[in-house]
CSV table of C-alpha atoms in Angstrom, one decimal:
chain,number,residue,atom,x,y,z
A,1,GLU,CA,121.9,121.0,90.3
A,2,THR,CA,121.2,120.8,94.0
A,3,GLY,CA,119.9,118.0,95.7
A,4,VAL,CA,117.0,117.9,98.8
A,5,THR,CA,118.6,119.6,101.7
A,6,GLN,CA,116.9,119.4,105.5
A,7,SER,CA,117.4,121.2,108.6
A,8,PRO,CA,118.1,120.7,111.4
A,9,THR,CA,120.2,117.4,111.1
A,10,HIS,CA,119.4,116.6,114.6
A,11,LEU,CA,117.0,117.8,117.0
A,12,ILE,CA,116.3,117.0,121.0
A,13,LYS,CA,112.6,117.9,122.1
A,14,THR,CA,110.8,117.2,125.5
A,15,ARG,CA,107.3,115.5,125.1
A,16,GLY,CA,104.6,117.9,125.0
A,17,GLN,CA,106.7,120.1,122.8
A,18,GLN,CA,106.3,121.6,119.1
A,19,VAL,CA,108.6,121.1,116.5
A,20,THR,CA,109.4,122.5,112.7
A,21,LEU,CA,111.4,120.7,110.2
A,22,ARG,CA,112.5,122.4,107.0
A,23,CYS,CA,113.2,120.9,103.4
A,24,SER,CA,114.4,122.5,100.2
A,25,SER,CA,113.4,120.3,97.3
A,26,GLN,CA,115.7,119.5,94.4
A,27,SER,CA,115.9,122.2,91.5
A,28,GLY,CA,112.9,121.6,89.1
A,29,HIS,CA,110.9,119.6,91.4
A,30,ASN,CA,107.6,120.7,92.4
A,31,THR,CA,106.3,118.1,94.9
A,32,VAL,CA,107.4,117.3,98.2
A,33,SER,CA,106.8,114.3,100.3
A,34,TRP,CA,107.7,113.6,103.8
A,35,TYR,CA,108.3,110.2,105.5
A,36,GLN,CA,108.9,108.8,109.1
A,37,GLN,CA,111.5,106.3,109.5
A,38,ALA,CA,111.7,104.4,112.7
A,39,LEU,CA,115.0,102.7,113.5
A,40,GLY,CA,115.1,99.5,111.7
A,41,GLN,CA,112.1,100.1,109.6
A,42,GLY,CA,111.4,101.3,106.0
A,43,PRO,CA,110.1,105.0,105.5
A,44,GLN,CA,106.5,105.6,106.4
A,45,PHE,CA,104.5,107.9,104.3
A,46,ILE,CA,103.2,111.0,106.4
A,47,PHE,CA,101.8,113.2,103.6
A,48,GLN,CA,102.7,114.9,100.1
A,49,TYR,CA,102.5,118.7,99.1
A,50,TYR,CA,101.9,119.8,95.5
A,51,ARG,CA,101.3,123.3,94.2
A,52,GLU,CA,100.9,124.4,98.2
A,53,GLU,CA,98.4,122.1,99.1
A,54,GLU,CA,98.1,118.7,100.7
A,55,ASN,CA,98.0,116.0,97.9
A,56,GLY,CA,97.8,112.8,99.7
A,57,ARG,CA,98.1,111.9,103.6
A,58,GLY,CA,99.4,108.6,105.1
A,59,ASN,CA,97.9,107.2,108.7
A,60,PHE,CA,99.2,110.1,110.7
A,61,PRO,CA,97.3,112.0,113.2
A,62,PRO,CA,96.5,115.7,112.5
A,63,ARG,CA,98.7,117.1,115.2
A,64,PHE,CA,101.4,116.2,112.1
A,65,SER,CA,100.9,119.2,109.7
A,66,GLY,CA,102.5,121.0,106.8
A,67,LEU,CA,103.2,123.7,104.2
A,68,GLN,CA,104.7,124.2,100.9
A,69,PHE,CA,106.1,127.4,99.6
A,70,PRO,CA,106.0,129.0,96.4
A,71,ASN,CA,109.6,128.0,95.8
A,72,TYR,CA,108.7,124.4,96.5
A,73,SER,CA,110.4,124.3,100.1
A,74,SER,CA,108.3,122.6,102.9
A,75,GLU,CA,108.3,122.5,106.4
A,76,LEU,CA,106.7,119.5,108.5
A,77,ASN,CA,105.4,120.4,112.2
A,78,VAL,CA,104.5,118.2,114.8
A,79,ASN,CA,102.5,119.3,117.7
A,80,ALA,CA,102.1,117.5,121.4
A,81,LEU,CA,105.5,115.6,120.7
A,82,GLU,CA,105.1,112.0,122.2
A,83,LEU,CA,108.0,109.5,122.9
A,84,ASP,CA,107.2,107.4,119.7
A,85,ASP,CA,107.5,110.6,117.7
A,86,SER,CA,111.3,110.0,118.0
A,87,ALA,CA,112.6,108.9,114.3
A,88,LEU,CA,114.4,109.9,111.2
A,89,TYR,CA,112.3,112.3,109.3
A,90,LEU,CA,113.1,112.2,105.6
A,91,CYS,CA,112.0,114.9,103.0
A,92,ALA,CA,111.6,113.6,99.3
A,93,SER,CA,111.5,115.9,96.0
A,94,SER,CA,109.9,114.7,92.7
A,95,LEU,CA,108.4,115.6,89.6
A,96,ALA,CA,104.4,115.7,89.7
A,97,GLY,CA,103.4,112.1,89.7
A,98,GLY,CA,106.4,110.8,91.3
A,99,PHE,CA,107.9,110.1,87.7
A,100,GLY,CA,111.7,109.5,88.1
A,101,GLY,CA,111.4,108.4,91.7
A,102,TYR,CA,112.1,110.5,94.7
A,103,THR,CA,115.0,112.2,95.8
A,104,PHE,CA,115.5,112.0,99.4
A,105,GLY,CA,117.2,114.6,101.8
A,106,SER,CA,119.5,113.1,104.5
A,107,GLY,CA,116.9,113.6,106.9
A,108,THR,CA,116.4,115.1,110.5
A,109,ARG,CA,117.1,112.9,113.4
A,110,LEU,CA,114.5,113.8,116.0
A,111,THR,CA,114.6,112.6,119.6
A,112,VAL,CA,111.7,113.2,121.9
A,113,VAL,CA,112.5,112.8,125.8
B,1,GLY,CA,98.1,100.7,103.9
B,2,GLN,CA,99.5,98.3,101.4
B,3,GLN,CA,102.3,95.9,102.6
B,4,LEU,CA,105.6,95.3,101.1
B,5,ASN,CA,107.3,92.3,102.0
B,6,GLN,CA,111.1,92.2,101.7
B,7,SER,CA,113.5,89.2,101.6
B,8,PRO,CA,115.8,88.1,102.9
B,9,GLN,CA,115.9,90.4,106.0
B,10,SER,CA,119.7,90.5,106.0
B,11,MET,CA,122.5,88.9,104.0
B,12,PHE,CA,126.2,88.1,104.7
B,13,ILE,CA,128.1,87.5,101.6
B,14,GLN,CA,131.7,87.3,100.6
B,15,GLU,CA,133.0,89.9,98.5
B,16,GLY,CA,132.8,89.0,94.8
B,17,GLU,CA,129.4,87.0,95.4
B,18,ASP,CA,126.2,87.7,93.7
B,19,VAL,CA,123.5,89.2,95.9
B,20,SER,CA,119.7,88.6,94.8
B,21,MET,CA,116.7,90.2,96.7
B,22,ASN,CA,113.2,90.4,96.3
B,23,CYS,CA,110.1,92.4,97.5
B,24,THR,CA,106.3,91.2,97.2
B,25,SER,CA,103.1,93.1,97.8
B,26,SER,CA,99.3,92.1,97.8
B,27,SER,CA,98.6,94.7,95.5
B,28,ILE,CA,99.5,95.7,91.9
B,29,PHE,CA,101.9,98.4,91.7
B,30,ASN,CA,102.5,100.5,88.5
B,31,THR,CA,105.8,101.7,89.5
B,32,TRP,CA,108.5,100.0,91.6
B,33,LEU,CA,111.8,101.6,92.8
B,34,TRP,CA,115.1,100.5,94.4
B,35,TYR,CA,116.9,102.4,97.2
B,36,LYS,CA,120.2,101.9,99.1
B,37,GLN,CA,120.5,103.6,102.4
B,38,ASP,CA,123.7,104.2,104.2
B,39,PRO,CA,123.8,104.8,108.1
B,40,GLY,CA,122.7,108.4,109.0
B,41,GLU,CA,121.6,109.2,105.4
B,42,GLY,CA,118.5,109.4,103.3
B,43,PRO,CA,117.7,106.6,100.7
B,44,VAL,CA,119.3,107.1,97.4
B,45,LEU,CA,117.7,106.0,94.2
B,46,LEU,CA,119.4,102.8,92.3
B,47,ILE,CA,116.6,101.8,89.5
B,48,ALA,CA,113.2,103.0,88.7
B,49,LEU,CA,110.9,100.5,87.0
B,50,TYR,CA,107.5,101.6,85.0
B,51,LYS,CA,106.4,98.7,83.0
B,52,ALA,CA,105.7,94.9,83.8
B,53,GLY,CA,108.4,92.8,82.8
B,54,GLU,CA,111.0,95.6,82.4
B,55,LEU,CA,114.5,94.4,83.2
B,56,THR,CA,116.7,97.8,84.0
B,57,SER,CA,120.5,97.6,84.6
B,58,ASN,CA,122.7,100.2,86.5
B,59,GLY,CA,126.1,99.0,86.6
B,60,ARG,CA,126.7,95.7,88.6
B,61,LEU,CA,122.9,96.1,89.6
B,62,THR,CA,120.0,94.7,87.7
B,63,ALA,CA,116.2,94.9,88.7
B,64,GLN,CA,113.2,93.6,87.2
B,65,PHE,CA,109.4,94.6,87.5
B,66,GLY,CA,107.4,91.4,87.7
B,67,ILE,CA,104.9,90.3,85.4
B,68,THR,CA,102.4,90.1,88.0
B,69,ARG,CA,103.1,93.5,88.9
B,70,LYS,CA,102.8,92.6,92.5
B,71,ASP,CA,106.8,92.0,92.8
B,72,SER,CA,110.1,92.9,92.0
B,73,PHE,CA,113.9,91.7,91.8
B,74,LEU,CA,116.9,93.4,92.5
B,75,ASN,CA,120.5,91.7,91.7
B,76,ILE,CA,123.8,92.8,92.7
B,77,SER,CA,126.7,90.9,90.8
B,78,ALA,CA,130.3,90.7,91.9
B,79,SER,CA,129.6,92.3,95.3
B,80,ILE,CA,132.3,94.7,96.8
B,81,PRO,CA,132.6,96.1,100.0
B,82,SER,CA,131.0,99.8,99.3
B,83,ASP,CA,127.9,97.7,98.4
B,84,VAL,CA,127.1,97.3,102.3
B,85,GLY,CA,123.9,98.8,103.3
B,86,ILE,CA,120.2,98.9,103.5
B,87,TYR,CA,118.2,98.1,100.4
B,88,PHE,CA,114.6,99.3,100.1
B,89,CYS,CA,111.7,98.5,97.4
B,90,ALA,CA,109.2,100.9,97.0
B,91,GLY,CA,106.1,100.7,95.1
B,92,LEU,CA,103.5,103.1,93.8
B,93,TYR,CA,100.0,102.1,94.1
B,94,SER,CA,98.0,103.5,91.5
B,95,ASN,CA,94.9,104.1,93.5
B,96,THR,CA,96.7,106.2,96.2
B,97,GLY,CA,98.0,108.7,93.7
B,98,ASN,CA,101.7,109.6,94.3
B,99,GLN,CA,102.4,107.6,97.6
B,100,PHE,CA,105.1,105.3,97.5
B,101,TYR,CA,105.3,102.3,100.2
B,102,PHE,CA,108.5,101.1,101.2
B,103,GLY,CA,109.4,97.7,102.1
B,104,THR,CA,111.2,96.8,105.4
B,105,GLY,CA,114.6,96.4,103.9
B,106,THR,CA,117.4,94.0,103.5
B,107,SER,CA,120.6,94.9,105.1
B,108,LEU,CA,123.6,93.6,103.2
B,109,THR,CA,126.9,93.0,104.7
B,110,VAL,CA,129.7,92.3,102.4
B,111,ILE,CA,132.8,90.6,103.9
B,112,PRO,CA,136.1,91.2,102.3
């Protein structure tokens, strides 16, 4: 059983640029959630995808967008990057309804300069 | 969003000691999870709780779902150096679908 894999592991971008982060969900999981974790903080919910549609969104602006593909993998896109977007971005997969909890990937460390 | 308060923020303990930490919310949750996060890694699920009053163990770890459904507790017995890390609680608030809210974390240091 493969876990959640995220790519890339680290990324440095310039303010104003756009970035795409990728996530492959754990085998058998059909729901993907994205979280942003600033240094020293708990993860903050960005949004969740189920059956290729957004299924809940946290308090993040529209320049944060996502996709889910038929194989349940997912992308997080962030446009017009700001310095405060620097964080660890975590992808988590689960069964529908979150039953059994989330399985997290190791995250992508994004630094915006 | 929902606020989960974790305490203590940090703990420094001797190897072999027991550890207790808790998490409280202003809202009722119907699922509580406890995670451990090592530096540079994603959180790893330790224990999941689904019913008020539920007490669940995973090795030296024991967690409880509070009767009021607004709190949860995690205990670690006979701590060892590899218990070092940040422990997060997470709650599922039924009115917001599948969004888990995370606490601010408890940083645990075990002194050999």
